[in-house]
Amino acid sequence: LPSTVTCNAADATVKFFVRYCLTGLDATTGATSASSRQCVVSLPKTLPCAPVTAPVLTSIIVMTSANVRKQFSSTMRTDDKLVVRGTGLGIASGSVVLVFSSTDTMPAVSGTTQRSAPVTSSSPYTSFTVSPNGETYTCSGSRVYAFVRVCNEAVNADAVTRFSCRVSAAFPMVCGNVDGLVVTNVGPSTTRQRITGGQEITIKGHNFGNNTGQYQVEIGGQDCGIVAFVADGKTVRCTTPTLEGGIYTVNVRINGLNNTDAALVYGDAGLSATVSSVAEVDGKAISFNETAADGQTSPNAGTVFIAAANFGRLNIGQLSVSVGGSDCEISSIDSKGIRCKAPQFKNATAKAVVLSVNGQTSKGSGDAILSTGLFLYYGTPAVMPSFIYATPSVAMVNESTTPSLTFNGTYLKAFGVDVNPGQFVVKVGGSVCQFAAADNVTYVCTAPALSAGVQPVDAQVNGKSVAANFGIVYGNPQAVLTSAMPSVTYLDTSMAAIVTLTGMNFGGNLAQLSVKVVNESVPILSVSPTTITVSVPAKTVEQAAEVLVQVNGYTASSVNLVYGQFYSPKVKWVVPDADIQSNSKPVLMVYGSEFGNNAGQVQVQLSGTNGNGTCDIISVADSIIRCTGPSLPQGMYLVTVTVNTKVSTETIRVIYGKPQVPVVNSVIPDKTPLAANSSVSQGITIVGSSFGNNMGQVKVGLSGAGNSTCDITSVSDTQITCVAPNLPAAWYTVNVKVNGQSASASVDVVYGQPLTPMVLSIVGTIAASSNNQTGQKATAIAKDFGNNRGQLSISINNVSATIVDIPSSDSIVFNVPSLPTGSYPVVLAVNGKTGSTVNLVIGDVGSTIAGVKTVPEAVRPWQTPAVTITGTKFGNNIGQVQVTVGKSSCSGVQVADTSITCTAPALESGNQPVVVIINGVVAKAANGTNIIIAYTCPSGFKTSNTSECIVDLNAVADIPPGGIQERRTKSIAVDDIDMPDDDLSDLVLAIIDKATAEASTLVPGTKAYKGAVRKFAAASGSRRTMLETKGTIEVDYIVNFPVGTKPEDITKAMAAVNDGIVSLANTPLFQRLGAVPAKDEIVPAEPKDDDNKKKVAIGVGVGVGVGVPLLIAIVVFLVLRRKQQVVQPGSSA
């Protein structure tokens, strides 16, 4: 506009005119009168001229047609209304449109998707109302973003192309149900302010949003007027309604969804709050700190939980807690109580806990003025409480009972204050006994229903155990009374006595026990879980008096207490009675009569010339005693039974010990070799143990090709000498018997030389004589050497070696004689005959490595190549050779003095060092450089950051020059085109390997190579979008035939290749990946230039002739399909 013209402030417009004159007179200055010049002026045209200010959204309210608030959701009714409020929401003659988006970025507004119809708002442009237009809105989680677009021309705000428009910032709204609407705290905005009505409160939580049009707060059903909204979506402030004193639910409503987790206390309702216990949150002890100041809060003594009620919900701002007059900082609350950080105190003590709610002190809080209250224990009281017994509220406690238990004890008021059940905790059977009341000598609680049996009592005061040596018995505990032992050796009829009853499952709770002797109740003096001590009366006659114990009303098995010599025990036999191991404790069964059934008055004694001992009684019945016998040496022992001092008179004995089993270690001929078919007398010595010294009890026989006996000439406990029988060449088993007991093992003696021993290897690292240690051992791995150490010899460089052990049929352990560095033959002889041998390396012989060759020459990480290592001084003993490739052992090692062969493991790609160790010494490289095997990825693959070979999608393998190349593409339908790299690599390798295998079978020398690899998603927009699978992988491969291969052979080979790749669908790899190769192959064209022109022309013709009708058909199909379903915005359809 000209600088002299300004917009009309009233309506933000300016008027334009056109002036037109007939002559060439300047129209800006021409006269308007008819006498001077003929000119005309147009009617005014009004256009907007004011700039558009940025609109600001403050709220959007969703209303029904009846002006009732409703939830904003992804689909709205056409008669719903959106009331939009803010500033700058339009200008005169301007247009405004409301747009929604699933992101906080303003979308393109062309068309009608997710927007309202354009409207013209009116001054002061702070609100307008639109219809949702029946649109479907896309939510992001539970959020949608609103934008307002204002333009300065009275046209659709979504179609402006020439005039200025402005867009509001993204305004988040709740869409549907709020995802995780959480309220964490409500309370007065001003610290410690009492709530009575009219005060401002602050509500904190998560996912509040910031659209006041969707947000309401009610307290007790009354509106809490919103004062402020914090844009972080976590805080809102409102002014409380006026209500009477009480506890009122705070209802936070967002987009129609309610959260009623919090409750606020009004007026003096805090007086009704109650506190029942306080304890450390994890059940740990609260300790005092001698170095802390009393009341110190940082660091604190630990977090405590105050069990309370009627204090509100999630209203930390209305609560305060003090311990011993010092603040206990509240960290959290829930429906059951309050957590706070307890202050520290320097001495073991109990401190009052005071809870204040909305300015009022709760009931049950500790108070120095009052004699009762709740206290927090610090440390352990000087005198610990203890429990003696517990009286149930019912005569018999059954499994379904939840009995009230009154525990009787001493000093139950720890620190001299009332019991705090949060720190004085009693458990029965592992479950808490719910506290009811307590004083200094009783603790009353309600126990849970528990299974039948003795349920242990576990009580603790601030983490320290309270003495309670008893349990609570539920139902029938299956108590067993095993013995009644008088305090006197002989219980006469004329005396009263103290008797200890022993058994199991008594429980130890005096209140649940009773004892009768012949139906007469007797006083209980003391109890434990397994014993009851009672006082029994005297009797008038000798008798077996029945003792009955009742536990929780159930009678245990009884025993008879014997007065006088009522029983005359008789022993008939004992099992076992012989072959009892000496110095052992055997379980004996004593059979007889008149034993009674009271183990407390029964004794079983074993006596003999070698010692005496008493049996430990296990059980007693009238005719059977089961006991654990004493440990006694070999010998014969008399068994007697005593019942209340009356002793059995039978002579029943048991025998400890039995003949020892002889052991044969070796057989040594007096002449080597032991000749076959000899006419000369030959002696042998059998070496072993437990032979005794009685020649008449020893027999020696030889069994094998013929059977014979050995004429014994002398016997000692470790040796037998005899004259060997004349036998043919063979090996014979030497059988030794001593007093009819066969030797535990036999040894074979060799006649003649039927065995030719073979030394296969020697295992051991042996130092040279300069630093040789005495007793260096090596193990010979050998065969055909028998098992008789007495006929074996080992020599090294003609020096004898001592045989230490023959642990198995193929190994011999021996001591290596002291020798200098070198490689020496190890000779093994059996009865003088030797066989093949190997050399034992001693010390460092200076082995070197000259080089390494592999088959195949190019080694892939997944291959296990055959390795040949050349060098010097490797020896020929595999037992002293170790070969590693890349820290892994090389298997199948074979060794000669100048070469080693083995199979290397599959390893990661890279240079893997080859290490050869001879007799513990690493062989050195002859040229001074490291010897390696290079594991490399094949052409067309690359090395990952984990040193694995993975497929390079676009790379084409290097193909040797020459040959006839056939290029193919195989399509593979797969479940997941984004499969891991190693799976894709395995799939491609399987195809290349299969192509090579099939083609080379028909045409030797043929090999397949990898081409490019491509992936296609099922809905990627490519030609494969109509496929029914989840995706397709295309693998290009090239089959390189030798020059001169006949075309018909190539055709047959390529058909076999195709069939072979298709058959991979049945392999575990393809089945796991859901991979199915297409039956047909794609043959990539390799046209010349002229052919290209022809094929382009043909392609255009086919494209027009076939593609256009096909395109029309697809469009019709999609249009018809759209009528059958709602297509979501942004979908792939």
PDB file of N, CA and C in Angstrom, residues 343-407:
ATOM      1  N   PRO A 343      14.580 -40.310  62.018  1.00  0.00           N
ATOM      2  CA  PRO A 343      15.801 -39.644  62.495  1.00  0.00           C
ATOM      3  C   PRO A 343      16.651 -40.615  63.317  1.00  0.00           C
ATOM      4  N   GLN A 344      17.895 -40.209  63.574  1.00  0.00           N
ATOM      5  CA  GLN A 344      18.814 -41.050  64.345  1.00  0.00           C
ATOM      6  C   GLN A 344      18.841 -40.601  65.806  1.00  0.00           C
ATOM      7  N   PHE A 345      19.182 -41.594  66.693  1.00  0.00           N
ATOM      8  CA  PHE A 345      19.404 -41.310  68.102  1.00  0.00           C
ATOM      9  C   PHE A 345      20.626 -42.091  68.547  1.00  0.00           C
ATOM     10  N   LYS A 346      21.321 -41.588  69.571  1.00  0.00           N
ATOM     11  CA  LYS A 346      22.635 -42.133  69.893  1.00  0.00           C
ATOM     12  C   LYS A 346      22.603 -43.290  70.882  1.00  0.00           C
ATOM     13  N   ASN A 347      21.456 -43.596  71.510  1.00  0.00           N
ATOM     14  CA  ASN A 347      21.384 -44.669  72.484  1.00  0.00           C
ATOM     15  C   ASN A 347      20.226 -45.608  72.155  1.00  0.00           C
ATOM     16  N   ALA A 348      20.311 -46.836  72.681  1.00  0.00           N
ATOM     17  CA  ALA A 348      19.195 -47.766  72.561  1.00  0.00           C
ATOM     18  C   ALA A 348      18.019 -47.206  73.339  1.00  0.00           C
ATOM     19  N   THR A 349      16.907 -47.045  72.674  1.00  0.00           N
ATOM     20  CA  THR A 349      15.782 -46.346  73.298  1.00  0.00           C
ATOM     21  C   THR A 349      14.509 -46.622  72.525  1.00  0.00           C
ATOM     22  N   ALA A 350      13.404 -46.114  73.012  1.00  0.00           N
ATOM     23  CA  ALA A 350      12.123 -46.129  72.292  1.00  0.00           C
ATOM     24  C   ALA A 350      11.632 -44.697  72.219  1.00  0.00           C
ATOM     25  N   LYS A 351      11.255 -44.237  71.023  1.00  0.00           N
ATOM     26  CA  LYS A 351      10.873 -42.856  70.818  1.00  0.00           C
ATOM     27  C   LYS A 351       9.429 -42.783  70.316  1.00  0.00           C
ATOM     28  N   ALA A 352       8.709 -41.774  70.848  1.00  0.00           N
ATOM     29  CA  ALA A 352       7.295 -41.605  70.505  1.00  0.00           C
ATOM     30  C   ALA A 352       7.139 -41.227  69.035  1.00  0.00           C
ATOM     31  N   VAL A 353       6.134 -41.826  68.387  1.00  0.00           N
ATOM     32  CA  VAL A 353       5.810 -41.545  66.991  1.00  0.00           C
ATOM     33  C   VAL A 353       4.492 -40.774  66.967  1.00  0.00           C
ATOM     34  N   VAL A 354       4.515 -39.565  66.376  1.00  0.00           N
ATOM     35  CA  VAL A 354       3.335 -38.703  66.330  1.00  0.00           C
ATOM     36  C   VAL A 354       2.980 -38.422  64.874  1.00  0.00           C
ATOM     37  N   LEU A 355       1.706 -38.704  64.499  1.00  0.00           N
ATOM     38  CA  LEU A 355       1.189 -38.435  63.167  1.00  0.00           C
ATOM     39  C   LEU A 355       0.207 -37.274  63.234  1.00  0.00           C
ATOM     40  N   SER A 356       0.432 -36.263  62.372  1.00  0.00           N
ATOM     41  CA  SER A 356      -0.475 -35.125  62.282  1.00  0.00           C
ATOM     42  C   SER A 356      -1.138 -35.130  60.914  1.00  0.00           C
ATOM     43  N   VAL A 357      -2.509 -35.020  60.906  1.00  0.00           N
ATOM     44  CA  VAL A 357      -3.277 -35.035  59.671  1.00  0.00           C
ATOM     45  C   VAL A 357      -4.085 -33.741  59.596  1.00  0.00           C
ATOM     46  N   ASN A 358      -3.794 -32.937  58.588  1.00  0.00           N
ATOM     47  CA  ASN A 358      -4.482 -31.651  58.414  1.00  0.00           C
ATOM     48  C   ASN A 358      -4.428 -30.828  59.692  1.00  0.00           C
ATOM     49  N   GLY A 359      -3.259 -30.907  60.358  1.00  0.00           N
ATOM     50  CA  GLY A 359      -3.046 -30.094  61.547  1.00  0.00           C
ATOM     51  C   GLY A 359      -3.528 -30.712  62.825  1.00  0.00           C
ATOM     52  N   GLN A 360      -4.053 -31.976  62.811  1.00  0.00           N
ATOM     53  CA  GLN A 360      -4.582 -32.619  64.011  1.00  0.00           C
ATOM     54  C   GLN A 360      -3.769 -33.870  64.323  1.00  0.00           C
ATOM     55  N   THR A 361      -3.470 -34.115  65.605  1.00  0.00           N
ATOM     56  CA  THR A 361      -2.717 -35.290  66.028  1.00  0.00           C
ATOM     57  C   THR A 361      -3.632 -36.501  66.055  1.00  0.00           C
ATOM     58  N   SER A 362      -3.162 -37.604  65.458  1.00  0.00           N
ATOM     59  CA  SER A 362      -3.997 -38.803  65.339  1.00  0.00           C
ATOM     60  C   SER A 362      -4.045 -39.582  66.636  1.00  0.00           C
ATOM     61  N   LYS A 363      -5.034 -40.477  66.722  1.00  0.00           N
ATOM     62  CA  LYS A 363      -5.134 -41.387  67.852  1.00  0.00           C
ATOM     63  C   LYS A 363      -4.070 -42.466  67.724  1.00  0.00           C
ATOM     64  N   GLY A 364      -3.575 -42.916  68.871  1.00  0.00           N
ATOM     65  CA  GLY A 364      -2.563 -43.971  68.850  1.00  0.00           C
ATOM     66  C   GLY A 364      -1.161 -43.437  68.700  1.00  0.00           C
ATOM     67  N   SER A 365      -1.008 -42.128  68.465  1.00  0.00           N
ATOM     68  CA  SER A 365       0.340 -41.567  68.385  1.00  0.00           C
ATOM     69  C   SER A 365       0.955 -41.502  69.774  1.00  0.00           C
ATOM     70  N   GLY A 366       2.279 -41.683  69.833  1.00  0.00           N
ATOM     71  CA  GLY A 366       2.968 -41.582  71.109  1.00  0.00           C
ATOM     72  C   GLY A 366       2.922 -40.152  71.636  1.00  0.00           C
ATOM     73  N   ASP A 367       2.823 -40.006  72.945  1.00  0.00           N
ATOM     74  CA  ASP A 367       2.753 -38.666  73.541  1.00  0.00           C
ATOM     75  C   ASP A 367       3.467 -38.734  74.878  1.00  0.00           C
ATOM     76  N   ALA A 368       4.404 -37.845  75.067  1.00  0.00           N
ATOM     77  CA  ALA A 368       5.168 -37.865  76.313  1.00  0.00           C
ATOM     78  C   ALA A 368       4.275 -37.611  77.523  1.00  0.00           C
ATOM     79  N   ILE A 369       3.174 -36.888  77.326  1.00  0.00           N
ATOM     80  CA  ILE A 369       2.287 -36.570  78.444  1.00  0.00           C
ATOM     81  C   ILE A 369       1.431 -37.789  78.807  1.00  0.00           C
ATOM     82  N   LEU A 370       1.018 -38.543  77.784  1.00  0.00           N
ATOM     83  CA  LEU A 370       0.138 -39.680  78.020  1.00  0.00           C
ATOM     84  C   LEU A 370       0.956 -40.905  78.424  1.00  0.00           C
ATOM     85  N   SER A 371       0.301 -41.872  79.117  1.00  0.00           N
ATOM     86  CA  SER A 371       0.980 -43.100  79.523  1.00  0.00           C
ATOM     87  C   SER A 371       0.957 -44.146  78.423  1.00  0.00           C
ATOM     88  N   THR A 372       0.135 -43.960  77.404  1.00  0.00           N
ATOM     89  CA  THR A 372       0.067 -44.914  76.298  1.00  0.00           C
ATOM     90  C   THR A 372       0.412 -44.207  74.998  1.00  0.00           C
ATOM     91  N   GLY A 373       0.723 -44.992  73.984  1.00  0.00           N
ATOM     92  CA  GLY A 373       1.041 -44.432  72.679  1.00  0.00           C
ATOM     93  C   GLY A 373       1.893 -45.403  71.888  1.00  0.00           C
ATOM     94  N   LEU A 374       2.335 -44.973  70.720  1.00  0.00           N
ATOM     95  CA  LEU A 374       3.123 -45.821  69.847  1.00  0.00           C
ATOM     96  C   LEU A 374       4.567 -45.330  69.848  1.00  0.00           C
ATOM     97  N   PHE A 375       5.512 -46.291  69.956  1.00  0.00           N
ATOM     98  CA  PHE A 375       6.916 -45.939  70.071  1.00  0.00           C
ATOM     99  C   PHE A 375       7.729 -46.743  69.064  1.00  0.00           C
ATOM    100  N   LEU A 376       8.807 -46.126  68.551  1.00  0.00           N
ATOM    101  CA  LEU A 376       9.737 -46.774  67.631  1.00  0.00           C
ATOM    102  C   LEU A 376      10.960 -47.201  68.413  1.00  0.00           C
ATOM    103  N   TYR A 377      11.312 -48.519  68.324  1.00  0.00           N
ATOM    104  CA  TYR A 377      12.464 -49.039  69.054  1.00  0.00           C
ATOM    105  C   TYR A 377      13.743 -48.738  68.277  1.00  0.00           C
ATOM    106  N   TYR A 378      14.756 -48.284  69.002  1.00  0.00           N
ATOM    107  CA  TYR A 378      16.105 -48.133  68.469  1.00  0.00           C
ATOM    108  C   TYR A 378      17.005 -49.108  69.229  1.00  0.00           C
ATOM    109  N   GLY A 379      17.626 -50.052  68.506  1.00  0.00           N
ATOM    110  CA  GLY A 379      18.507 -51.011  69.143  1.00  0.00           C
ATOM    111  C   GLY A 379      17.745 -52.075  69.913  1.00  0.00           C
ATOM    112  N   THR A 380      18.443 -52.715  70.856  1.00  0.00           N
ATOM    113  CA  THR A 380      17.902 -53.837  71.616  1.00  0.00           C
ATOM    114  C   THR A 380      17.751 -53.440  73.069  1.00  0.00           C
ATOM    115  N   PRO A 381      16.610 -53.806  73.691  1.00  0.00           N
ATOM    116  CA  PRO A 381      16.443 -53.465  75.114  1.00  0.00           C
ATOM    117  C   PRO A 381      17.462 -54.211  75.971  1.00  0.00           C
ATOM    118  N   ALA A 382      17.789 -53.646  77.132  1.00  0.00           N
ATOM    119  CA  ALA A 382      18.787 -54.252  78.016  1.00  0.00           C
ATOM    120  C   ALA A 382      18.343 -55.633  78.456  1.00  0.00           C
ATOM    121  N   VAL A 383      17.056 -55.815  78.714  1.00  0.00           N
ATOM    122  CA  VAL A 383      16.516 -57.121  79.089  1.00  0.00           C
ATOM    123  C   VAL A 383      15.546 -57.540  77.987  1.00  0.00           C
ATOM    124  N   MET A 384      15.880 -58.629  77.293  1.00  0.00           N
ATOM    125  CA  MET A 384      15.043 -59.085  76.180  1.00  0.00           C
ATOM    126  C   MET A 384      13.796 -59.806  76.698  1.00  0.00           C
ATOM    127  N   PRO A 385      12.672 -59.626  76.015  1.00  0.00           N
ATOM    128  CA  PRO A 385      11.479 -60.392  76.359  1.00  0.00           C
ATOM    129  C   PRO A 385      11.711 -61.878  76.097  1.00  0.00           C
ATOM    130  N   SER A 386      10.928 -62.740  76.729  1.00  0.00           N
ATOM    131  CA  SER A 386      10.972 -64.181  76.476  1.00  0.00           C
ATOM    132  C   SER A 386       9.577 -64.761  76.638  1.00  0.00           C
ATOM    133  N   PHE A 387       9.282 -65.819  75.853  1.00  0.00           N
ATOM    134  CA  PHE A 387       8.002 -66.516  75.923  1.00  0.00           C
ATOM    135  C   PHE A 387       8.207 -67.852  76.632  1.00  0.00           C
ATOM    136  N   ILE A 388       7.247 -68.243  77.468  1.00  0.00           N
ATOM    137  CA  ILE A 388       7.321 -69.511  78.191  1.00  0.00           C
ATOM    138  C   ILE A 388       6.379 -70.532  77.565  1.00  0.00           C
ATOM    139  N   TYR A 389       5.142 -70.143  77.322  1.00  0.00           N
ATOM    140  CA  TYR A 389       4.165 -70.995  76.658  1.00  0.00           C
ATOM    141  C   TYR A 389       3.079 -70.104  76.094  1.00  0.00           C
ATOM    142  N   ALA A 390       2.164 -70.719  75.327  1.00  0.00           N
ATOM    143  CA  ALA A 390       1.069 -69.962  74.713  1.00  0.00           C
ATOM    144  C   ALA A 390      -0.226 -70.731  74.902  1.00  0.00           C
ATOM    145  N   THR A 391      -1.245 -70.045  75.411  1.00  0.00           N
ATOM    146  CA  THR A 391      -2.543 -70.674  75.659  1.00  0.00           C
ATOM    147  C   THR A 391      -3.491 -70.346  74.520  1.00  0.00           C
ATOM    148  N   PRO A 392      -3.953 -71.362  73.770  1.00  0.00           N
ATOM    149  CA  PRO A 392      -4.927 -71.091  72.709  1.00  0.00           C
ATOM    150  C   PRO A 392      -6.288 -70.765  73.290  1.00  0.00           C
ATOM    151  N   SER A 393      -7.102 -70.085  72.465  1.00  0.00           N
ATOM    152  CA  SER A 393      -8.453 -69.716  72.882  1.00  0.00           C
ATOM    153  C   SER A 393      -9.424 -70.878  72.777  1.00  0.00           C
ATOM    154  N   VAL A 394      -8.995 -72.002  72.174  1.00  0.00           N
ATOM    155  CA  VAL A 394      -9.841 -73.182  72.030  1.00  0.00           C
ATOM    156  C   VAL A 394      -9.110 -74.373  72.624  1.00  0.00           C
ATOM    157  N   ALA A 395      -9.905 -75.400  73.040  1.00  0.00           N
ATOM    158  CA  ALA A 395      -9.315 -76.562  73.689  1.00  0.00           C
ATOM    159  C   ALA A 395      -8.447 -77.349  72.727  1.00  0.00           C
ATOM    160  N   MET A 396      -8.920 -77.487  71.485  1.00  0.00           N
ATOM    161  CA  MET A 396      -8.149 -78.195  70.456  1.00  0.00           C
ATOM    162  C   MET A 396      -8.016 -77.280  69.249  1.00  0.00           C
ATOM    163  N   VAL A 397      -6.793 -77.052  68.821  1.00  0.00           N
ATOM    164  CA  VAL A 397      -6.545 -76.189  67.668  1.00  0.00           C
ATOM    165  C   VAL A 397      -6.547 -77.075  66.416  1.00  0.00           C
ATOM    166  N   ASN A 398      -7.564 -76.916  65.581  1.00  0.00           N
ATOM    167  CA  ASN A 398      -7.650 -77.703  64.347  1.00  0.00           C
ATOM    168  C   ASN A 398      -7.085 -76.918  63.178  1.00  0.00           C
ATOM    169  N   GLU A 399      -6.949 -77.632  62.025  1.00  0.00           N
ATOM    170  CA  GLU A 399      -6.330 -76.993  60.863  1.00  0.00           C
ATOM    171  C   GLU A 399      -7.112 -75.784  60.369  1.00  0.00           C
ATOM    172  N   SER A 400      -8.433 -75.800  60.543  1.00  0.00           N
ATOM    173  CA  SER A 400      -9.272 -74.697  60.055  1.00  0.00           C
ATOM    174  C   SER A 400      -9.415 -73.577  61.072  1.00  0.00           C
ATOM    175  N   THR A 401      -8.854 -73.766  62.259  1.00  0.00           N
ATOM    176  CA  THR A 401      -8.998 -72.784  63.333  1.00  0.00           C
ATOM    177  C   THR A 401      -8.029 -71.624  63.134  1.00  0.00           C
ATOM    178  N   THR A 402      -8.510 -70.422  63.456  1.00  0.00           N
ATOM    179  CA  THR A 402      -7.617 -69.259  63.548  1.00  0.00           C
ATOM    180  C   THR A 402      -7.617 -68.826  65.014  1.00  0.00           C
ATOM    181  N   PRO A 403      -6.854 -69.519  65.846  1.00  0.00           N
ATOM    182  CA  PRO A 403      -6.976 -69.322  67.293  1.00  0.00           C
ATOM    183  C   PRO A 403      -6.375 -68.006  67.760  1.00  0.00           C
ATOM    184  N   SER A 404      -6.976 -67.499  68.815  1.00  0.00           N
ATOM    185  CA  SER A 404      -6.340 -66.404  69.542  1.00  0.00           C
ATOM    186  C   SER A 404      -5.358 -67.032  70.506  1.00  0.00           C
ATOM    187  N   LEU A 405      -4.118 -66.579  70.471  1.00  0.00           N
ATOM    188  CA  LEU A 405      -3.066 -67.135  71.316  1.00  0.00           C
ATOM    189  C   LEU A 405      -2.636 -66.103  72.345  1.00  0.00           C
ATOM    190  N   THR A 406      -2.587 -66.528  73.602  1.00  0.00           N
ATOM    191  CA  THR A 406      -2.063 -65.670  74.663  1.00  0.00           C
ATOM    192  C   THR A 406      -0.702 -66.209  75.062  1.00  0.00           C
ATOM    193  N   PHE A 407       0.346 -65.495  74.636  1.00  0.00           N
ATOM    194  CA  PHE A 407       1.712 -65.895  74.964  1.00  0.00           C
ATOM    195  C   PHE A 407       2.044 -65.359  76.357  1.00  0.00           C
TER     196      PHE A 407
END
